XYZ file of C-alpha atoms in Angstrom:
333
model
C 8.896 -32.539 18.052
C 9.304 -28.932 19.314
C 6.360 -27.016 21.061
C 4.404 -25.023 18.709
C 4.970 -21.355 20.097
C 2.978 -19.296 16.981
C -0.453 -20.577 16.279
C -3.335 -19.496 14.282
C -6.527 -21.021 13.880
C -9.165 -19.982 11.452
C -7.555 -16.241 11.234
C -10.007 -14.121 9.056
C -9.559 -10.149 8.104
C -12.029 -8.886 6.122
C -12.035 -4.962 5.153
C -15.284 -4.503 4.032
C -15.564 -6.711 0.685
C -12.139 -7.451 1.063
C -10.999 -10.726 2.510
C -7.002 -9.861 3.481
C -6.382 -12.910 5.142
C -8.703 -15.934 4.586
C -9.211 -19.138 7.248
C -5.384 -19.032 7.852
C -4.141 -22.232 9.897
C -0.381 -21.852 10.981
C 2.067 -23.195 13.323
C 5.559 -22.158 13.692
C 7.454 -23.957 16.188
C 10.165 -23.534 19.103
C 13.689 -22.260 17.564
C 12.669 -22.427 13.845
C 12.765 -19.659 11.016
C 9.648 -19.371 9.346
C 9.501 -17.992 5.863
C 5.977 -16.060 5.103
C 6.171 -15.436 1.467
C 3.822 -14.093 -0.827
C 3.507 -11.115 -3.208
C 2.682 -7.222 -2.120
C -1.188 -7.444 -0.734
C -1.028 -11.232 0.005
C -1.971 -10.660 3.340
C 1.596 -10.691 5.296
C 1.548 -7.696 6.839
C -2.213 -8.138 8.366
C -1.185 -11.445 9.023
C 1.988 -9.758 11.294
C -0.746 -6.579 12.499
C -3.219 -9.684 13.610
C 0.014 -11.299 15.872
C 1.366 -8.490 17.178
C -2.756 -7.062 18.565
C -2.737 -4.319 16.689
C -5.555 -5.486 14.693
C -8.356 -7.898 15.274
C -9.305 -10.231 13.368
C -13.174 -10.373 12.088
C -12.535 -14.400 12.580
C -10.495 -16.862 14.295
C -7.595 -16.723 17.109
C -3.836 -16.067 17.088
C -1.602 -16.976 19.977
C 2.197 -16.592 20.885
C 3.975 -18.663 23.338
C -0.701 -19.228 24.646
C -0.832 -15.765 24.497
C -4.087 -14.338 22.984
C -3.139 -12.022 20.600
C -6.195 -10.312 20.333
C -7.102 -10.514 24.259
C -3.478 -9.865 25.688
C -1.480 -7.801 23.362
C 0.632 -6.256 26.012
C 1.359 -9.491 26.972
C 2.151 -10.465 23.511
C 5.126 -7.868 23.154
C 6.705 -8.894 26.155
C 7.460 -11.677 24.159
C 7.860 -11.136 20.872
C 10.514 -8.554 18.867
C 8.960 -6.744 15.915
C 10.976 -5.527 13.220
C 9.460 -3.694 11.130
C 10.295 -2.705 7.371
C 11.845 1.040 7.997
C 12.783 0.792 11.612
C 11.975 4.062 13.036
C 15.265 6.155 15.088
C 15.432 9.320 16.253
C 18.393 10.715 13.538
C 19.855 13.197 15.761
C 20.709 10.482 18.472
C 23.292 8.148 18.412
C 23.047 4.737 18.010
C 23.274 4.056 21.615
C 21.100 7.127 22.577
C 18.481 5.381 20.411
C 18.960 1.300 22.373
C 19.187 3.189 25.442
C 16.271 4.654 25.488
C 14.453 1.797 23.650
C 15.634 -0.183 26.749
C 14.699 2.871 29.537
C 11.139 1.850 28.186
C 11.379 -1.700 28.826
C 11.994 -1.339 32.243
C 15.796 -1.590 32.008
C 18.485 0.971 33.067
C 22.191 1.212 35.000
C 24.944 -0.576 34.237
C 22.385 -3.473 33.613
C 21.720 -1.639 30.271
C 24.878 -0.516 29.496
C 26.388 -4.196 29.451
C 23.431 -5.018 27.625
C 23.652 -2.317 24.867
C 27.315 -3.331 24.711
C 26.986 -6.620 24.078
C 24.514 -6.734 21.499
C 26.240 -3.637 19.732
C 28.945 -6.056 18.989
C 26.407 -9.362 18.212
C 25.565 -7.098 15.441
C 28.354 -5.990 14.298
C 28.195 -2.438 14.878
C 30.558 -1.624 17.073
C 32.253 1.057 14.936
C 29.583 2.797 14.534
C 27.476 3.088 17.552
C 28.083 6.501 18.784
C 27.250 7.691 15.393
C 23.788 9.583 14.743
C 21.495 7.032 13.320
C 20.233 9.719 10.522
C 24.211 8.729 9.044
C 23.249 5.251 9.015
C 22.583 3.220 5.830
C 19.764 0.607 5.383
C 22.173 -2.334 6.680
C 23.164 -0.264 9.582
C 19.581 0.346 10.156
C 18.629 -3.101 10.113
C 21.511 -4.214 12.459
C 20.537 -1.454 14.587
C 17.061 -2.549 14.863
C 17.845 -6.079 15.313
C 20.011 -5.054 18.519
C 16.879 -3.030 19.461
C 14.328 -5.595 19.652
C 16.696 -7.605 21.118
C 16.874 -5.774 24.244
C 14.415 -6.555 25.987
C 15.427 -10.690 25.089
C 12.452 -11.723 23.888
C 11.470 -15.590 22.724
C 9.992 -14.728 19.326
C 11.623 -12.364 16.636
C 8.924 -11.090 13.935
C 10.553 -9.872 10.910
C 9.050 -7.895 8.037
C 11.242 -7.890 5.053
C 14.346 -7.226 6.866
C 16.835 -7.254 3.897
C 14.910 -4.959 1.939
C 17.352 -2.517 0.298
C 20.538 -4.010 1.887
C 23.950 -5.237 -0.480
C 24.874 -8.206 -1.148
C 28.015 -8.584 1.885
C 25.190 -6.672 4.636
C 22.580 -9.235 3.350
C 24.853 -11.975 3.388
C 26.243 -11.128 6.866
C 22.310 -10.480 8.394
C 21.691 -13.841 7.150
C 23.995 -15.633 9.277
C 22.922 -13.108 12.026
C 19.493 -14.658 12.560
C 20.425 -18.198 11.910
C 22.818 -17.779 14.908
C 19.390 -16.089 16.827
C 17.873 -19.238 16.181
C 20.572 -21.965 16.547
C 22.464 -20.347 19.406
C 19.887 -18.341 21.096
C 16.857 -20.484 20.650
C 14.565 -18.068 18.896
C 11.812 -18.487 17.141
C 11.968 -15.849 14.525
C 9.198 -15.452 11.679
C 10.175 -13.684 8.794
C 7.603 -12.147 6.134
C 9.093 -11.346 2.786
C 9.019 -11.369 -0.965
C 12.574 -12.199 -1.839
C 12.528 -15.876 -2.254
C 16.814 -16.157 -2.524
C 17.289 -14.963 0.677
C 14.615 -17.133 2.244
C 15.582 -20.267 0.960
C 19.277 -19.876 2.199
C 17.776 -19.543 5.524
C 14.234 -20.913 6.469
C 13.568 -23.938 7.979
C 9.978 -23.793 6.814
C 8.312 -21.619 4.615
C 4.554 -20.784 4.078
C 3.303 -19.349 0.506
C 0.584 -16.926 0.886
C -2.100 -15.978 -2.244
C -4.340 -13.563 -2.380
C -5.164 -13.948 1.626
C -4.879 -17.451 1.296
C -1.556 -19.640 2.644
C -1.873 -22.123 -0.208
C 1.440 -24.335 1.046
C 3.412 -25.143 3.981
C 6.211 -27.068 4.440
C 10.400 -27.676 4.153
C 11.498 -26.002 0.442
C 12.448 -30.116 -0.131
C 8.923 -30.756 0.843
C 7.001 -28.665 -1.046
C 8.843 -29.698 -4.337
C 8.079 -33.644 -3.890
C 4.147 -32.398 -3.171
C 3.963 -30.680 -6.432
C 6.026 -33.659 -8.147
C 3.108 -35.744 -7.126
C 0.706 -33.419 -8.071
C 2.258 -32.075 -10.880
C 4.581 -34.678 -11.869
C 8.017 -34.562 -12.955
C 10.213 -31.867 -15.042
C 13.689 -31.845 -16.522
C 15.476 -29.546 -18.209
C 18.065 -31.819 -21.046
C 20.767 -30.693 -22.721
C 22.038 -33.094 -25.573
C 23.660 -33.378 -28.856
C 23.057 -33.530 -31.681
C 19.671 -31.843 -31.223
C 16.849 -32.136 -33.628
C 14.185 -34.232 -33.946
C 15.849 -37.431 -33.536
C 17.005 -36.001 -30.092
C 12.951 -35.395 -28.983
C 12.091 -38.648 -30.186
C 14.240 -40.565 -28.196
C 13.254 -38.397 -24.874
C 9.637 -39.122 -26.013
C 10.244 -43.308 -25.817
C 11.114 -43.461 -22.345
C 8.755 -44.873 -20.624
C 6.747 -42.743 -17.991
C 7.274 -39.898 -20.167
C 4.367 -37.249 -21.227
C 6.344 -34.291 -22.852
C 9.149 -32.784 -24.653
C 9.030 -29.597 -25.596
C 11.626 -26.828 -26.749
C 12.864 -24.421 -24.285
C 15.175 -22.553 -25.743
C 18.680 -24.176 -26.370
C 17.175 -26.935 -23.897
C 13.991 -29.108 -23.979
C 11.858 -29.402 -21.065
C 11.022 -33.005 -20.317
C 7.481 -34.031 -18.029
C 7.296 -37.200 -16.883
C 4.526 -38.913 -14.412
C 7.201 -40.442 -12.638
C 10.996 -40.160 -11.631
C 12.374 -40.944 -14.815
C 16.231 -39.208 -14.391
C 18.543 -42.206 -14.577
C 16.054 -43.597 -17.926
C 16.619 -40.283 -19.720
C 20.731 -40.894 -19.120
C 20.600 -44.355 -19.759
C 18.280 -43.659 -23.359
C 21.013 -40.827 -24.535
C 23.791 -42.677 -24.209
C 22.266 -45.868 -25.940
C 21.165 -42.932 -28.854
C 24.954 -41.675 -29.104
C 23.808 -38.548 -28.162
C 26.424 -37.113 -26.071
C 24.306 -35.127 -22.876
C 25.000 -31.998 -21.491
C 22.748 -30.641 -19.241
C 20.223 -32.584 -16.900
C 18.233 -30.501 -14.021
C 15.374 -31.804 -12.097
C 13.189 -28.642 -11.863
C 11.058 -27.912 -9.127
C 13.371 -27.681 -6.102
C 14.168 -24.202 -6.539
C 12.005 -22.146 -4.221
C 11.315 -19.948 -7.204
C 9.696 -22.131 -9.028
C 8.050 -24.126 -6.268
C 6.404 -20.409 -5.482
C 5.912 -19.935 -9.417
C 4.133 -23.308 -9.431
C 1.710 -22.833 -6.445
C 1.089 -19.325 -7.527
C -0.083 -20.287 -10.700
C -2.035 -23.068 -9.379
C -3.851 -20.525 -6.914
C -4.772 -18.822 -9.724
C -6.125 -21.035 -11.560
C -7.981 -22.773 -8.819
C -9.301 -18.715 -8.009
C -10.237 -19.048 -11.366
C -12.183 -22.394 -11.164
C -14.342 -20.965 -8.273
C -14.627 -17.317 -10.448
C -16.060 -19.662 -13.257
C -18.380 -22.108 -11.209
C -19.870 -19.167 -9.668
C -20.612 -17.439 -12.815
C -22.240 -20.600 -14.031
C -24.553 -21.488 -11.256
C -25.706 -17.916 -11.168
C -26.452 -18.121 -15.170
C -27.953 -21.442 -14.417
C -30.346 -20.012 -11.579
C -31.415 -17.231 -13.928
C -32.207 -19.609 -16.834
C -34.306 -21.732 -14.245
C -35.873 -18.136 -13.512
């Protein structure tokens, strides 16, 4: 198994009342792309300020590569890439103006440099456009640019926060395979924190869904959706004709079966266990000519839709106990 190179343990922010990131326990290991998901105010972006030392944490460590994050931050970004969600240039330099002085602060200069800024100039795809002022640049442009900027300095771990934000379908498509070859080719371990869910599950090797402050799942999209199949049991959406009653009933009498329900020109079908092949094997024996069959649940969206919901309702759970003991403490007054 690879080395573990991000690692948090116990990682607490409170502000005040508010708990932003809550007993988080991660790993993210050597040459992987971790997906961070989670809504706006989930705690991502502490989670990123916490890794990168520019926050401490009220509780708990976070290491890169056995770096302290908290103790050693200097350290840390010797050694870890951070791109950010509007990558800052100067507008009125050029694209090179901008890497070269990004690298002049790293320590790097000459011809060094120059074969440096060359090379990753074309990695990225940007070639064309280099010795253009960044203020002409568009959000993809941007993005490429600031992905050959934190890669100057060649470090081992690439944190991204939502890098395609704002960027078209061909840019997003081609930034994609962009880090996949950064961790495939080049060994990096890159951790990504974003909302958009399509993008994520084209490209993470493991993803981590964060609620309110709270990483509620971790795992391999495949992973995640037999864990809430066990948990949750089974779903299927079925197609069939001719629909109508007769149709429900004879989803209903397969065995393992809980539920059918309408779902528009579909029914949804829950089942305790995996009852696919029984459902195809129970239509044809009907006459009923089938259509449509899709396991649900493997789609990241609804594996996040799922755990989200079950967040909140486990929130709500604790929200309700609470509000019952206290009752129950001022009855007993």
């Amino acid at each position: 198994m690879a080395n573990t190179i991000i690692e948090t343990r116990g990682l607490t922010k409170r502000y005040g009342a508010l708990t932003a990131v809550d007993d988080l326990n991660l790993e993210v290991r050597q040459g992987e792309i971790f997906g961070l998901l989670g809504p706006n105010g989930a705690g991502k972006t502490t989670t990123t300020l916490m890794l990168l030392g520019l926050t401490e944490p009220t509780a708990g460590t976070a290491t890169i590569a056995g770096v302290d994050c908290t103790r050693n931050p200097i350290q840390v970004k010797r050694i870890v890439g951070y791109l950010p969600d509007n990558m800052g240039f100067y507008p009125d330099m050029t694209g090179r103006q901008n890497l070269r002085m990004t690298g002049a602060m790293n320590g790097l200069s000459g011809d060094y440099l120059e074969v440096r800024i060359d090379e990753l100039t074309a990695r990225v795809g940007m070639v064309e456009a280099i010795d253009r002022k960044a203020g002409t640049y568009s959000k993809g442009m941007k993005q490429r640019l600031g992905i050959a900027d934190i890669l100057i300095k060649d470090p081992d771990v690439l944190i991204m926060d939502e890098p395609t934000n704002g960027i078209d379908p061909e840019g997003m498509h081609e930034l994609m395979a962009l880090i996949r070859e950064l961790a495939e080719k080049d060994e990096k371990t890159i951790l990504i924190s974003s909302h958009q869910l399509h993008q994520i599950q084209q490209i993470c090797d493991r993803v981590g869904i964060f609620v309110q402050g709270k990483l509620v799942a971790c795992g391999a999209i495949g992973e995640l959706g037999k864990q809430l199949e066990q948990e949750s049991g089974f779903r299927y959406e079925v197609g069939a004709k001719p629909a109508g009653k007769g149709l429900i009933e004879a989803l209903k009498a397969v065995e393992g079966v809980t539920e059918v329900e309408e779902n528009g020109e579909t029914l949804m079908v829950r089942a305790q266990t995996d009852v696919c092949d029984a459902l195809v094997k129970a239509l044809l024996a009907g006459n009923f000519h089938l259509t449509f069959l899709r396991p649900c649940g493997s789609d990241l969206d609804e594996i996040y839709s799922r755990y989200f919901v079950k967040a909140g309702e486990q929130n709500e759970g604790s929200r309700s106990g609470r509000i019952f003991r206290h009752r129950k403490g001022e009855a007993q007054a």
